[in-house]
Coordinates of C-alpha atoms and ligand atoms in Angstrom, one line a residue:
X21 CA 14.6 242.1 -73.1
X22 CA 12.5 240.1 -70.9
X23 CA 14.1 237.0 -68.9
X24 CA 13.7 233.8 -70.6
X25 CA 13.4 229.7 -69.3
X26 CA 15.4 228.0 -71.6
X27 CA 16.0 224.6 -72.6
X28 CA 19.4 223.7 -74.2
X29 CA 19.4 220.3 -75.7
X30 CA 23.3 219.3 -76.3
X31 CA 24.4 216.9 -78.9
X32 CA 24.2 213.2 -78.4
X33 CA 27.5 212.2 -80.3
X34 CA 28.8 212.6 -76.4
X35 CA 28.9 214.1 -72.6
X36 CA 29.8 217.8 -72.6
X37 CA 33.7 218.0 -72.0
X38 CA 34.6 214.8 -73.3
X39 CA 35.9 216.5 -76.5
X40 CA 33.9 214.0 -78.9
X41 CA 30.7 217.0 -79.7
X42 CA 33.8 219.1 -80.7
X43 CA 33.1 222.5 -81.4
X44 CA 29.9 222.3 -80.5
X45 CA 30.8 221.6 -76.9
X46 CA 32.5 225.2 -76.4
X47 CA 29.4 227.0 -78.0
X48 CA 26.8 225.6 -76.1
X49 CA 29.1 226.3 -73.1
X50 CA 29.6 230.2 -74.1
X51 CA 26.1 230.7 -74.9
X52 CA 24.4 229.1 -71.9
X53 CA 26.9 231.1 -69.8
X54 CA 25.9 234.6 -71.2
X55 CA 22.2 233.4 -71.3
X56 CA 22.8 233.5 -67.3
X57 CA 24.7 236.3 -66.9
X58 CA 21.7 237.7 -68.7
X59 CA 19.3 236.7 -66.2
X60 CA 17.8 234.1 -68.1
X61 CA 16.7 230.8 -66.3
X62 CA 18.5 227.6 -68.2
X63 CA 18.8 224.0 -67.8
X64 CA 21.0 221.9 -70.4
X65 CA 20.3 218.2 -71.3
X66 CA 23.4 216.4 -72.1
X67 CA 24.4 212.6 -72.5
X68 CA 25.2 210.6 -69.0
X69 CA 28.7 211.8 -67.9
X70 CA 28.2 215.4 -69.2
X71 CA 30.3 218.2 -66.6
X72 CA 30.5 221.5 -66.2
X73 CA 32.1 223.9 -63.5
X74 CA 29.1 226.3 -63.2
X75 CA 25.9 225.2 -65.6
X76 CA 22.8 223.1 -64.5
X77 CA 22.9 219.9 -66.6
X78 CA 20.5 217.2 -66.1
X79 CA 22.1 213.8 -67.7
X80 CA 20.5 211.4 -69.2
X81 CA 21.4 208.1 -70.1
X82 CA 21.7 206.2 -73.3
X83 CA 23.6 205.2 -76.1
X84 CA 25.2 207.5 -78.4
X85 CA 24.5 208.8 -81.6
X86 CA 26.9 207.9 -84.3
X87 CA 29.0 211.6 -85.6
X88 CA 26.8 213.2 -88.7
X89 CA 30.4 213.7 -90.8
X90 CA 31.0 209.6 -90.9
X91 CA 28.1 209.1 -92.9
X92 CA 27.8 209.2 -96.7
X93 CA 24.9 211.3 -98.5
X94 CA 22.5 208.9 -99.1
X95 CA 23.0 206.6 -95.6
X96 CA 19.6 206.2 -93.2
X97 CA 18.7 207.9 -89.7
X98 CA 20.4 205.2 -87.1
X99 CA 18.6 205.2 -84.1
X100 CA 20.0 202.7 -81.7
X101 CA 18.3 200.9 -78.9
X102 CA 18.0 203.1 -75.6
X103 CA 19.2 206.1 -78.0
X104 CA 20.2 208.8 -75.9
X105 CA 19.1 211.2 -78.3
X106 CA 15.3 209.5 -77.9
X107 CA 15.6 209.6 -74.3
X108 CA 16.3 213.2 -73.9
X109 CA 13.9 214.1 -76.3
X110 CA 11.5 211.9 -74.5
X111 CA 12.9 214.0 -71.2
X112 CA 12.2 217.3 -73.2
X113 CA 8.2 216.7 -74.0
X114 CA 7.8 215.6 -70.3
X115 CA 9.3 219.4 -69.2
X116 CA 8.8 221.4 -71.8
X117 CA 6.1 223.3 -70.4
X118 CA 8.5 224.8 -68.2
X119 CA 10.5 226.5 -70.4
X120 CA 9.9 229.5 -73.2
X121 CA 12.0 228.3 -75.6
X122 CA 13.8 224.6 -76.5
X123 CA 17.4 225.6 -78.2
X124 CA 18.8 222.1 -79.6
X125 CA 22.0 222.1 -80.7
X126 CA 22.4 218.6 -82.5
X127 CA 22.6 218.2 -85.5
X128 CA 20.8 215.5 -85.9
X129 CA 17.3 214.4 -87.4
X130 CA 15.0 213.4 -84.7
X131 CA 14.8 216.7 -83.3
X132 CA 13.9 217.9 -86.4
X133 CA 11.7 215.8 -86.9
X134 CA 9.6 216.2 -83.7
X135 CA 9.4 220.0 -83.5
X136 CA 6.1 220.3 -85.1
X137 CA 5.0 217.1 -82.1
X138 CA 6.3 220.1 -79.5
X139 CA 4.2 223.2 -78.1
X140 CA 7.7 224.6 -77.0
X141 CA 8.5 226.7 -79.3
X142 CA 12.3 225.2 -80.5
X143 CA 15.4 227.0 -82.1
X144 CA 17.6 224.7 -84.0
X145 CA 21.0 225.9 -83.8
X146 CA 23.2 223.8 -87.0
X147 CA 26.3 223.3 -86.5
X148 CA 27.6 222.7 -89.9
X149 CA 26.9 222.6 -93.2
X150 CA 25.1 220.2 -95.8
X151 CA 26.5 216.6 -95.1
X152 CA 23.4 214.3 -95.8
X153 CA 20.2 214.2 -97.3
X154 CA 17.6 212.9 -94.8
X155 CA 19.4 216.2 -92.7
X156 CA 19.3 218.6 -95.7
X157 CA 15.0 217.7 -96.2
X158 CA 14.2 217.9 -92.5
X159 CA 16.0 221.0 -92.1
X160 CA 14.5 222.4 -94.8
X161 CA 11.0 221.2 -93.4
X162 CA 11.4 223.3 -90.4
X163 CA 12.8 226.1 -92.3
X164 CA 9.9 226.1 -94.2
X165 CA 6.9 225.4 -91.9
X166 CA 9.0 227.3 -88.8
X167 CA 10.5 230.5 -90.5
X168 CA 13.3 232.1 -88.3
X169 CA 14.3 229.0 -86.4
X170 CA 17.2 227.3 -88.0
X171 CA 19.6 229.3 -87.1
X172 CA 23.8 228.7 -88.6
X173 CA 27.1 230.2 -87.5
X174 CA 28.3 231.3 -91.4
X175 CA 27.3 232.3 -94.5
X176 CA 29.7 230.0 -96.3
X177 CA 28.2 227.3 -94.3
X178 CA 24.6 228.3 -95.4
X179 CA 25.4 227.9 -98.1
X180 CA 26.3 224.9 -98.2
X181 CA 22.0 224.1 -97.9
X182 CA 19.7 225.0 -101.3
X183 CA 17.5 226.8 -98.3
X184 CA 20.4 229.3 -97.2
X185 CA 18.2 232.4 -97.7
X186 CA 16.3 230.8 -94.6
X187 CA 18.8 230.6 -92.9
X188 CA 19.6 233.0 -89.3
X189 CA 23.5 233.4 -89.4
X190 CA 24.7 234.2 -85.7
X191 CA 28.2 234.0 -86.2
X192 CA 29.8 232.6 -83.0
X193 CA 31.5 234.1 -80.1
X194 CA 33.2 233.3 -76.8
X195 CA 34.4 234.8 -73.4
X196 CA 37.6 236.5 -74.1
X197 CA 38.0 237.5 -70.3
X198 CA 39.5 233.2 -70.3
X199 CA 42.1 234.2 -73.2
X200 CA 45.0 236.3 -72.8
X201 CA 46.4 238.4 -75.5
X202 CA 50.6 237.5 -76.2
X203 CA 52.2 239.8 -78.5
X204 CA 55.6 237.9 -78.4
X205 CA 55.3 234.4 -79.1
X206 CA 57.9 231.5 -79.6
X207 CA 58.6 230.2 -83.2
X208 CA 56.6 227.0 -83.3
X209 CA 53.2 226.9 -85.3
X210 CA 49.8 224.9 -83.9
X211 CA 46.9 223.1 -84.9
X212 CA 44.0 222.7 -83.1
X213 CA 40.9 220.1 -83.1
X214 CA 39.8 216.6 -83.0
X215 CA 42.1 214.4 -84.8
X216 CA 39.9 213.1 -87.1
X217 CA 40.3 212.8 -91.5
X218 CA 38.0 215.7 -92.5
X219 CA 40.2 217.7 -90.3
X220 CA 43.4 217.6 -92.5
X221 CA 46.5 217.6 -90.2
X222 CA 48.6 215.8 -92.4
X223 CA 48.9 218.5 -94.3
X224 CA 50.0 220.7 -91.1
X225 CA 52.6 217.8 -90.5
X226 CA 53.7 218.0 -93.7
X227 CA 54.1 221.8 -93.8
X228 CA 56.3 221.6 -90.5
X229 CA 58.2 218.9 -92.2
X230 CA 58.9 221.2 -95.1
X231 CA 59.8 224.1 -93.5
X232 CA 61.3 222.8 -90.3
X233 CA 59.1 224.9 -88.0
X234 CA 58.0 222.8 -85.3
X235 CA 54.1 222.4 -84.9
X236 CA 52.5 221.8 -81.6
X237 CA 49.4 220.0 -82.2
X238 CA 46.4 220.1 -79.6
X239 CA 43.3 218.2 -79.7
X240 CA 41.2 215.0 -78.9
X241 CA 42.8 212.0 -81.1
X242 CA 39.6 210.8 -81.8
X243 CA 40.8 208.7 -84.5
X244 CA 43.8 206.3 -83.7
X245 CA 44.5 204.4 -86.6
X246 CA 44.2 207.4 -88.7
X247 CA 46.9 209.5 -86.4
X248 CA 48.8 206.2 -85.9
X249 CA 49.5 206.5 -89.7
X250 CA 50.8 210.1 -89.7
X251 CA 53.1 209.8 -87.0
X252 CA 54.2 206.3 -89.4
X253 CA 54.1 208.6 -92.7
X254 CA 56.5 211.9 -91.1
X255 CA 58.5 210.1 -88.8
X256 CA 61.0 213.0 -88.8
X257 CA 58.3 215.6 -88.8
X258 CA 59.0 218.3 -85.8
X259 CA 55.6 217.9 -84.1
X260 CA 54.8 217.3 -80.7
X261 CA 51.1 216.4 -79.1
X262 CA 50.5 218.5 -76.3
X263 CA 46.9 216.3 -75.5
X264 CA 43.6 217.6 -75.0
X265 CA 43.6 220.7 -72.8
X266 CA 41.1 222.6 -71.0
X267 CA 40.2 226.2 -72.1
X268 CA 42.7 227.8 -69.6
X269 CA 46.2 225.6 -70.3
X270 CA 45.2 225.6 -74.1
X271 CA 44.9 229.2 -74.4
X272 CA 48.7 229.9 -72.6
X273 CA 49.8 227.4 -74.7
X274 CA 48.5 228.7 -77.8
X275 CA 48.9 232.2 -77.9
X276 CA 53.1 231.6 -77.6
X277 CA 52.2 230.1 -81.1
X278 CA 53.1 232.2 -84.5
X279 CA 50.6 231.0 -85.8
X280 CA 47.6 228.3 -85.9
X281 CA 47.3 226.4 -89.2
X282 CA 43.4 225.4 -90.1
X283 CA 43.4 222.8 -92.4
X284 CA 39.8 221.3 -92.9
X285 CA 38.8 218.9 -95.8
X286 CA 35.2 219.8 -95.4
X287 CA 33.0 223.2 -95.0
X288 CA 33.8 224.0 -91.7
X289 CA 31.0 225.8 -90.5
X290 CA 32.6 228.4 -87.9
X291 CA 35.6 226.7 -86.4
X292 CA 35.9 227.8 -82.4
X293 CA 39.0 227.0 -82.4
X294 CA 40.0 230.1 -84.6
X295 CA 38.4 232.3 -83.2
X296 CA 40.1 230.9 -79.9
X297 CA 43.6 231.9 -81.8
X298 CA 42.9 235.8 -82.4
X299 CA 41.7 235.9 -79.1
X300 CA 45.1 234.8 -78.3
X301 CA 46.2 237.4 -80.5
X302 CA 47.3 234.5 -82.9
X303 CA 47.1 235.0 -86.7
X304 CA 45.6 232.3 -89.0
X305 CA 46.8 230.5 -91.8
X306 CA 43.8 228.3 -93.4
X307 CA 42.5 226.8 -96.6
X308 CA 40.1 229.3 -98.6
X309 CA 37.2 226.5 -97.2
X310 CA 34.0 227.5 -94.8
X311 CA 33.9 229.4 -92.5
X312 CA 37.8 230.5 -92.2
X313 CA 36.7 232.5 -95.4
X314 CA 34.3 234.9 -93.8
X315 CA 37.0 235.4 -90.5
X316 CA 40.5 236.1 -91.8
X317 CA 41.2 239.4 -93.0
X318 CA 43.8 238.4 -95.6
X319 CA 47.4 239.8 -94.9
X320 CA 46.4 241.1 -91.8
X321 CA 45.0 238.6 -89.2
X322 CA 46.1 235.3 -91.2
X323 CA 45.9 234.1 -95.1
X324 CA 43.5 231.9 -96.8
X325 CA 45.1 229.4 -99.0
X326 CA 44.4 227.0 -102.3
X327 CA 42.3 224.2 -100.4
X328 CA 44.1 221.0 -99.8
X329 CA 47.7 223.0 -101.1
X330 CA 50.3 222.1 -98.8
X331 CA 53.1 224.5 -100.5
X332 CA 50.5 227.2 -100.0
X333 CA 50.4 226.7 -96.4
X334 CA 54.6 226.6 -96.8
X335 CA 53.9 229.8 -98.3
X336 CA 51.9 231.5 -96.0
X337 CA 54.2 230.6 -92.9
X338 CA 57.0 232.5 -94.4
X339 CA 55.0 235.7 -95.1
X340 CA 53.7 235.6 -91.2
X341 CA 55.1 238.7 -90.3
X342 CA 53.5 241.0 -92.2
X343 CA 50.5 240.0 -89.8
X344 CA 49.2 242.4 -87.1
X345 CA 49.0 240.5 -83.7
X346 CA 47.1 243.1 -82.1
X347 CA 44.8 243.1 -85.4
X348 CA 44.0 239.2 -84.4
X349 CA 42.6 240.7 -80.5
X350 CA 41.0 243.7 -82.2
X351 CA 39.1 241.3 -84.4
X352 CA 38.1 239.1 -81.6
X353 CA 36.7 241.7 -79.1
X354 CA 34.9 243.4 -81.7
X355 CA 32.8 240.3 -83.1
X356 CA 33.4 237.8 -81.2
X357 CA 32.6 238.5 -77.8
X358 CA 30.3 236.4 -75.9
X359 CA 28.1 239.7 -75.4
X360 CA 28.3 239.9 -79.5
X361 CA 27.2 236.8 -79.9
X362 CA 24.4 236.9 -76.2
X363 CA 22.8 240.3 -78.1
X364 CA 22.5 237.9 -81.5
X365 CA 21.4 235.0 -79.6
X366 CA 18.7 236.5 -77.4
X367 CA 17.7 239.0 -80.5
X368 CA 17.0 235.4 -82.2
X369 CA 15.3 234.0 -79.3
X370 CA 13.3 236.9 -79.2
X371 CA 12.4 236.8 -83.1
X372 CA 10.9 233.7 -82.9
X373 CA 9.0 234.1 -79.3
X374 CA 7.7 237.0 -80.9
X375 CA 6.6 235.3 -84.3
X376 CA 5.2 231.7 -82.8
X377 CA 3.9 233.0 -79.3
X378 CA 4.2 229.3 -77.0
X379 CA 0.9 227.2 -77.4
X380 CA 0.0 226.8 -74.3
X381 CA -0.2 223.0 -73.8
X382 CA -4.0 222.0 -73.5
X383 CA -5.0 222.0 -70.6
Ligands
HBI416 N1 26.9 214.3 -85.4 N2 25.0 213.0 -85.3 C1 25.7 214.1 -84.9 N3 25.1 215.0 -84.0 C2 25.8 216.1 -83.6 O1 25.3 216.9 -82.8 C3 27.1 216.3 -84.1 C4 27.7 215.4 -85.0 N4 28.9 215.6 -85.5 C5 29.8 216.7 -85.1 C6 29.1 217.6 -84.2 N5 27.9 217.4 -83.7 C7 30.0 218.8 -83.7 O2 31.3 218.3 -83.5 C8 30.1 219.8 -84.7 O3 28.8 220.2 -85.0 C9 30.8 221.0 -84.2

């Protein structure tokens, strides 16, 4: 596998470890990481503000992009003034003769949109499924006219897209070395994720209110008045917000949990943050929805659930222990390694260098 210059384009909702790109965030993070290890040369372009402990990140300034799940269907492309996302686009034409292969992991239109403008060669990494239509045509544009390089985590989330047989599934993956495996944990359940409504923890709350297991909850409250009202609704409920915790305290916190409770209201496309869980060792309990179908293995690392049933998550807690702990870490190491998910990565990056040799910028 030859050595690669890459160019990882982060998404512009907000600065890498700020919580707001969500998932996304981690990916990026586990994938640039391997991509090194690997020997590959890498820069990332992020939003002004953007950290990271070890990876080369060139900010750039700019207003955000408003979050793709907010919208309805039919709404336009906003592109504010001094748009962020323009500007490190803009930053990406000026250097992309430098690099093999653009990666962009927003999911948003404008790259899209300019990857025909590019002689980079550009991968398109989606990070979840169908959610409007000016996104569902200009995905399927570069589907169509760039074969091989729109690449998704799940098949449930493919096919969420009338183009899901174009489609590259890479799963996901992550560097289990930072999660340690507990096979004796305390009784309280956890939920994990931005606090936001297509997330669903009222239903979590609600399941801990039932059944009077306590449910640590861990995330970015990235909607106030919507988690204002919860607390209001189940006053009583045993919960307790642990805040929004780096990889290392999250993990020891997590794997002392029975279980983590997934409770989405849309197609999640690969949630991290179960994968994060068996890693832990930590079985799952989630709504048959997404990508949670295509990672539990029913009765044994967690149980899918009637979507949106709240006495089926009740349910589900009380059959926990006929889950295998050790099943949960056996799952994880086997397909969700980072070096799983670096040989499906660069095996993609390699498809397409292969397929669309760069075009060498004229001269
Ligand atoms: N919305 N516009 C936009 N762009 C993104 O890159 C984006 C988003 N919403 C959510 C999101 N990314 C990530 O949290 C998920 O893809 C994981």
């Amino acid at each position: 596998m030859p050595n690669y210059n890459l160019l990882f384009m982060s998404t512009p909702i907000g600065a890498l470890g700020s919580g707001l790109g969500g998932g996304v965030e981690l990916t990026l993070s586990n994938i640039a990481q391997e991509m090194l290890r690997r020997g590959n040369k890498l820069e990332i372009v992020a939003p002004f503000g953007s950290v990271s402990s070890s990876l080369p990140i060139r900010e750039i300034p700019g207003e955000l992009q408003i979050p793709a799940q907010n919208q309805n269907r039919t709404e336009p492309i906003f592109i504010p003034k001094n748009s962020v996302l323009a500007n490190m686009w803009d930053y990406a034409r000026q250097v992309q003769a430098n690099y093999d292969l653009i990666v962009n992991f927003a999911y948003d239109w404008l790259p899209l949109y300019l990857t025909p403008f590019f002689n980079t060669p550009i991968a398109h990494l989606i990070s979840m499924g169908s959610l409007t239509d000016t996104m569902d045509h200009i995905i399927e544009q570069v589907a169509n006219h760039f074969p091989g390089t729109i690449g998704v985590h799940g098949k449930t989330q493919a096919a969420t897209f009338t183009f899901a047989d174009k489609c590259r599934c890479l799963v996901n993956g992550m560097d289990l070395s930072l999660y340690q495996f507990c096979s004796q944990p305390g009784s309280h359940l956890a939920w994990v994720g931005r606090i936001a409504p297509e997330k669903g923890i009222e239903d979590a709350v609600a399941a801990a209110k039932i059944t009077g297991i306590p449910l640590k909850i861990f995330g970015l409250i990235q909607d106030v008045p919507y988690w204002e009202k919860i607390c209001q609704d189940y006053p009583d409920a045993p919960i307790e917000y642990r805040g929004f915790l780096p990889t290392h305290e999250l993990q020891q916190e997590l794997g002392q949990c029975r279980a983590l409770l997934v409770t989405p209201r849309w197609i999640e496309a690969y949630p991290n943050v179960a994968l994060e869980a068996l890693a832990c060792g930590v079985p799952l309990i989630s709504y048959r929805r997404g990508g949670l179908t295509e990672i539990v293995q029913e009765g044994k690392t967690g149980f899918l659930v009637e979507p949106d049933s709240v006495q089926g998550l009740v349910e589900a807690i009380h059959r926990l222990d006929e889950t295998d702990r050790q099943a949960c870490r056996q799952q994880a190491e086997t397909t969700y390694s980072v070096s799983a998910m670096g040989d499906r990565m660069e095996q993609w990056f390699e498809d397409i260098l292969t397929h669309s040799p760069k075009l060498k910028a004229q001269a």
